[in-house]
Amino acid sequence: MLLSQGLEASLFGLLGLLIGSFLNVVIYRLPVMLQAQWQAECDELQGKTLPEGPAFNLMVPRSRCQKCTHQLSWYENIPLLSYVMLRGQCSQCKIPISLRYPLVELATGILFFYSGWHWGTPASALAWCGFAATLLALAMIDWDTTLLPDALTLPLLWAGLIAAALNLTPVGLAESLWGAVGGYMSLWLVYWAFKLVTGKEGMGFGDFKLFAALGAWFGWQALIPIILMASVIGAAIGI
């Protein structure tokens, strides 16, 4: 039993390494794509007509060195191993590769391994792997840009509700729905209370949607512990 459980968890861990490599692409490219989209909308409102640039999305162009533009070969994109084989530097210009890339891959692999080990069925494990991957991408994008993109928070919210409806999470659908509503409204009220008192915005609307998503996955009972945990983590980072 433990052997088969360990094998299944290991397969999830390997999948996590691959997904972690893709998450690095999402973390870097999604904010750039959103900025380009916003700029295009502003230009359109101002009546500007600009030539369309080369395609840039999560699939194209292929990954390349940001300094010398060397296009990475398949063997330079193997999670963790490529970083070790390349000794943490570009094969052409020798500029150091950020340690964050293998750390994101490793973290995703560990989270997927834990999900495969902890949850009783492959379907539940896959659901929680998706949750973990999305949350990790959101955390890194938020760290880099202070943005929590709708392209990630809203699918995470709906996925939590669907997972609850399919009994893939420990909470029922009613708890999930109340968690989503309570998560959104609680931060919405805090936002407006803070703005009325100080005249400043204490958080963005992305925080409301993320908290709603967490409520959908963990249920309304978990909202207060999540707020306390987030406050402690925020204070620790601030220090």
mmCIF file with all atom_site columns, N, CA and C in Angstrom, residues 3 17 25 38 41 52 61 67 71 86 95 102-103 113 136 138 140 145 147-148 157 159 174 181 191 195 198-199 222:
data_model
loop_
_atom_site.group_PDB
_atom_site.id
_atom_site.type_symbol
_atom_site.label_atom_id
_atom_site.label_alt_id
_atom_site.label_comp_id
_atom_site.label_asym_id
_atom_site.label_entity_id
_atom_site.label_seq_id
_atom_site.pdbx_PDB_ins_code
_atom_site.Cartn_x
_atom_site.Cartn_y
_atom_site.Cartn_z
_atom_site.occupancy
_atom_site.B_iso_or_equiv
_atom_site.pdbx_formal_charge
_atom_site.auth_seq_id
_atom_site.auth_comp_id
_atom_site.auth_asym_id
_atom_site.auth_atom_id
_atom_site.pdbx_PDB_model_num
ATOM 1  N N  . LEU A 1 3   ? 3.982   1.376  -0.791  1.00 0.00 ? 3   LEU A N  1
ATOM 2  C CA . LEU A 1 3   ? 4.809   1.395  -1.995  1.00 0.00 ? 3   LEU A CA 1
ATOM 3  C C  . LEU A 1 3   ? 4.051   2.011  -3.166  1.00 0.00 ? 3   LEU A C  1
ATOM 4  N N  . LEU A 1 17  ? 7.544   18.918 -11.381 1.00 0.00 ? 17  LEU A N  1
ATOM 5  C CA . LEU A 1 17  ? 8.767   19.527 -11.911 1.00 0.00 ? 17  LEU A CA 1
ATOM 6  C C  . LEU A 1 17  ? 8.515   20.108 -13.302 1.00 0.00 ? 17  LEU A C  1
ATOM 7  N N  . VAL A 1 25  ? 7.528   30.320 -16.881 1.00 0.00 ? 25  VAL A N  1
ATOM 8  C CA . VAL A 1 25  ? 7.109   31.071 -18.068 1.00 0.00 ? 25  VAL A CA 1
ATOM 9  C C  . VAL A 1 25  ? 5.915   31.957 -17.734 1.00 0.00 ? 25  VAL A C  1
ATOM 10 N N  . TRP A 1 38  ? -3.027  46.224 -21.839 1.00 0.00 ? 38  TRP A N  1
ATOM 11 C CA . TRP A 1 38  ? -3.490  47.514 -21.309 1.00 0.00 ? 38  TRP A CA 1
ATOM 12 C C  . TRP A 1 38  ? -3.000  48.669 -22.178 1.00 0.00 ? 38  TRP A C  1
ATOM 13 N N  . GLU A 1 41  ? -5.040  48.859 -25.316 1.00 0.00 ? 41  GLU A N  1
ATOM 14 C CA . GLU A 1 41  ? -6.365  49.438 -25.059 1.00 0.00 ? 41  GLU A CA 1
ATOM 15 C C  . GLU A 1 41  ? -6.280  50.954 -24.913 1.00 0.00 ? 41  GLU A C  1
ATOM 16 N N  . GLU A 1 52  ? 1.404   45.969 -35.465 1.00 0.00 ? 52  GLU A N  1
ATOM 17 C CA . GLU A 1 52  ? 1.337   44.806 -34.571 1.00 0.00 ? 52  GLU A CA 1
ATOM 18 C C  . GLU A 1 52  ? 2.710   44.174 -34.454 1.00 0.00 ? 52  GLU A C  1
ATOM 19 N N  . PRO A 1 61  ? 7.332   33.488 -28.103 1.00 0.00 ? 61  PRO A N  1
ATOM 20 C CA . PRO A 1 61  ? 8.417   32.702 -28.687 1.00 0.00 ? 61  PRO A CA 1
ATOM 21 C C  . PRO A 1 61  ? 8.991   31.695 -27.693 1.00 0.00 ? 61  PRO A C  1
ATOM 22 N N  . LYS A 1 67  ? 19.712  38.197 -21.939 1.00 0.00 ? 67  LYS A N  1
ATOM 23 C CA . LYS A 1 67  ? 20.827  39.096 -22.270 1.00 0.00 ? 67  LYS A CA 1
ATOM 24 C C  . LYS A 1 67  ? 21.293  38.908 -23.717 1.00 0.00 ? 67  LYS A C  1
ATOM 25 N N  . GLN A 1 71  ? 18.472  31.183 -27.955 1.00 0.00 ? 71  GLN A N  1
ATOM 26 C CA . GLN A 1 71  ? 17.260  30.374 -27.826 1.00 0.00 ? 71  GLN A CA 1
ATOM 27 C C  . GLN A 1 71  ? 17.606  29.045 -27.174 1.00 0.00 ? 71  GLN A C  1
ATOM 28 N N  . LEU A 1 86  ? 24.220  23.249 -16.642 1.00 0.00 ? 86  LEU A N  1
ATOM 29 C CA . LEU A 1 86  ? 24.712  24.536 -17.146 1.00 0.00 ? 86  LEU A CA 1
ATOM 30 C C  . LEU A 1 86  ? 25.468  25.323 -16.079 1.00 0.00 ? 86  LEU A C  1
ATOM 31 N N  . ILE A 1 95  ? 26.052  34.500 -18.498 1.00 0.00 ? 95  ILE A N  1
ATOM 32 C CA . ILE A 1 95  ? 25.401  35.299 -17.461 1.00 0.00 ? 95  ILE A CA 1
ATOM 33 C C  . ILE A 1 95  ? 24.711  34.356 -16.474 1.00 0.00 ? 95  ILE A C  1
ATOM 34 N N  . PRO A 1 102 ? 15.064  27.232 -10.738 1.00 0.00 ? 102 PRO A N  1
ATOM 35 C CA . PRO A 1 102 ? 15.024  25.873 -10.184 1.00 0.00 ? 102 PRO A CA 1
ATOM 36 C C  . PRO A 1 102 ? 14.265  25.789 -8.864  1.00 0.00 ? 102 PRO A C  1
ATOM 37 N N  . LEU A 1 103 ? 14.248  26.871 -8.083  1.00 0.00 ? 103 LEU A N  1
ATOM 38 C CA . LEU A 1 103 ? 13.511  26.840 -6.818  1.00 0.00 ? 103 LEU A CA 1
ATOM 39 C C  . LEU A 1 103 ? 12.004  26.724 -7.061  1.00 0.00 ? 103 LEU A C  1
ATOM 40 N N  . PHE A 1 113 ? 4.100   16.338 -5.101  1.00 0.00 ? 113 PHE A N  1
ATOM 41 C CA . PHE A 1 113 ? 4.374   15.082 -4.390  1.00 0.00 ? 113 PHE A CA 1
ATOM 42 C C  . PHE A 1 113 ? 3.500   14.982 -3.144  1.00 0.00 ? 113 PHE A C  1
ATOM 43 N N  . LEU A 1 136 ? 1.044   29.312 -6.300  1.00 0.00 ? 136 LEU A N  1
ATOM 44 C CA . LEU A 1 136 ? 2.475   29.621 -6.372  1.00 0.00 ? 136 LEU A CA 1
ATOM 45 C C  . LEU A 1 136 ? 2.742   30.676 -7.441  1.00 0.00 ? 136 LEU A C  1
ATOM 46 N N  . LEU A 1 138 ? 0.638   32.924 -8.537  1.00 0.00 ? 138 LEU A N  1
ATOM 47 C CA . LEU A 1 138 ? 0.099   34.191 -8.033  1.00 0.00 ? 138 LEU A CA 1
ATOM 48 C C  . LEU A 1 138 ? 1.042   34.827 -7.021  1.00 0.00 ? 138 LEU A C  1
ATOM 49 N N  . MET A 1 140 ? 4.298   34.536 -6.750  1.00 0.00 ? 140 MET A N  1
ATOM 50 C CA . MET A 1 140 ? 5.500   35.067 -7.378  1.00 0.00 ? 140 MET A CA 1
ATOM 51 C C  . MET A 1 140 ? 5.194   36.315 -8.210  1.00 0.00 ? 140 MET A C  1
ATOM 52 N N  . THR A 1 145 ? 5.314   42.159 -9.051  1.00 0.00 ? 145 THR A N  1
ATOM 53 C CA . THR A 1 145 ? 4.586   43.275 -9.664  1.00 0.00 ? 145 THR A CA 1
ATOM 54 C C  . THR A 1 145 ? 3.483   43.867 -8.793  1.00 0.00 ? 145 THR A C  1
ATOM 55 N N  . LEU A 1 147 ? 0.696   42.574 -8.577  1.00 0.00 ? 147 LEU A N  1
ATOM 56 C CA . LEU A 1 147 ? -0.529  42.274 -9.315  1.00 0.00 ? 147 LEU A CA 1
ATOM 57 C C  . LEU A 1 147 ? -1.025  40.876 -8.969  1.00 0.00 ? 147 LEU A C  1
ATOM 58 N N  . LEU A 1 148 ? -2.346  40.721 -8.924  1.00 0.00 ? 148 LEU A N  1
ATOM 59 C CA . LEU A 1 148 ? -2.978  39.408 -8.811  1.00 0.00 ? 148 LEU A CA 1
ATOM 60 C C  . LEU A 1 148 ? -3.931  39.292 -10.005 1.00 0.00 ? 148 LEU A C  1
ATOM 61 N N  . LEU A 1 157 ? -10.936 30.524 -8.413  1.00 0.00 ? 157 LEU A N  1
ATOM 62 C CA . LEU A 1 157 ? -12.211 30.608 -7.699  1.00 0.00 ? 157 LEU A CA 1
ATOM 63 C C  . LEU A 1 157 ? -13.210 29.596 -8.245  1.00 0.00 ? 157 LEU A C  1
ATOM 64 N N  . ALA A 1 159 ? -12.643 26.967 -10.074 1.00 0.00 ? 159 ALA A N  1
ATOM 65 C CA . ALA A 1 159 ? -12.151 25.600 -9.881  1.00 0.00 ? 159 ALA A CA 1
ATOM 66 C C  . ALA A 1 159 ? -12.449 25.108 -8.471  1.00 0.00 ? 159 ALA A C  1
ATOM 67 N N  . ALA A 1 174 ? -22.037 24.040 -0.338  1.00 0.00 ? 174 ALA A N  1
ATOM 68 C CA . ALA A 1 174 ? -22.594 25.176 0.403   1.00 0.00 ? 174 ALA A CA 1
ATOM 69 C C  . ALA A 1 174 ? -21.496 25.919 1.159   1.00 0.00 ? 174 ALA A C  1
ATOM 70 N N  . VAL A 1 181 ? -18.168 33.862 -1.053  1.00 0.00 ? 181 VAL A N  1
ATOM 71 C CA . VAL A 1 181 ? -18.870 35.127 -0.791  1.00 0.00 ? 181 VAL A CA 1
ATOM 72 C C  . VAL A 1 181 ? -18.260 35.837 0.413   1.00 0.00 ? 181 VAL A C  1
ATOM 73 N N  . TYR A 1 191 ? -11.514 47.084 2.794   1.00 0.00 ? 191 TYR A N  1
ATOM 74 C CA . TYR A 1 191 ? -11.002 48.043 1.808   1.00 0.00 ? 191 TYR A CA 1
ATOM 75 C C  . TYR A 1 191 ? -11.721 49.381 1.920   1.00 0.00 ? 191 TYR A C  1
ATOM 76 N N  . LYS A 1 195 ? -10.413 52.989 3.312   1.00 0.00 ? 195 LYS A N  1
ATOM 77 C CA . LYS A 1 195 ? -10.408 54.136 2.402   1.00 0.00 ? 195 LYS A CA 1
ATOM 78 C C  . LYS A 1 195 ? -11.190 55.305 2.983   1.00 0.00 ? 195 LYS A C  1
ATOM 79 N N  . THR A 1 198 ? -8.815  56.716 5.899   1.00 0.00 ? 198 THR A N  1
ATOM 80 C CA . THR A 1 198 ? -7.506  57.270 5.527   1.00 0.00 ? 198 THR A CA 1
ATOM 81 C C  . THR A 1 198 ? -7.508  57.994 4.189   1.00 0.00 ? 198 THR A C  1
ATOM 82 N N  . GLY A 1 199 ? -8.509  57.729 3.353   1.00 0.00 ? 199 GLY A N  1
ATOM 83 C CA . GLY A 1 199 ? -8.506  58.292 2.007   1.00 0.00 ? 199 GLY A CA 1
ATOM 84 C C  . GLY A 1 199 ? -7.565  57.573 1.068   1.00 0.00 ? 199 GLY A C  1
ATOM 85 N N  . ALA A 1 222 ? -12.530 28.541 7.363   1.00 0.00 ? 222 ALA A N  1
ATOM 86 C CA . ALA A 1 222 ? -11.082 28.754 7.310   1.00 0.00 ? 222 ALA A CA 1
ATOM 87 C C  . ALA A 1 222 ? -10.697 30.205 7.066   1.00 0.00 ? 222 ALA A C  1
#
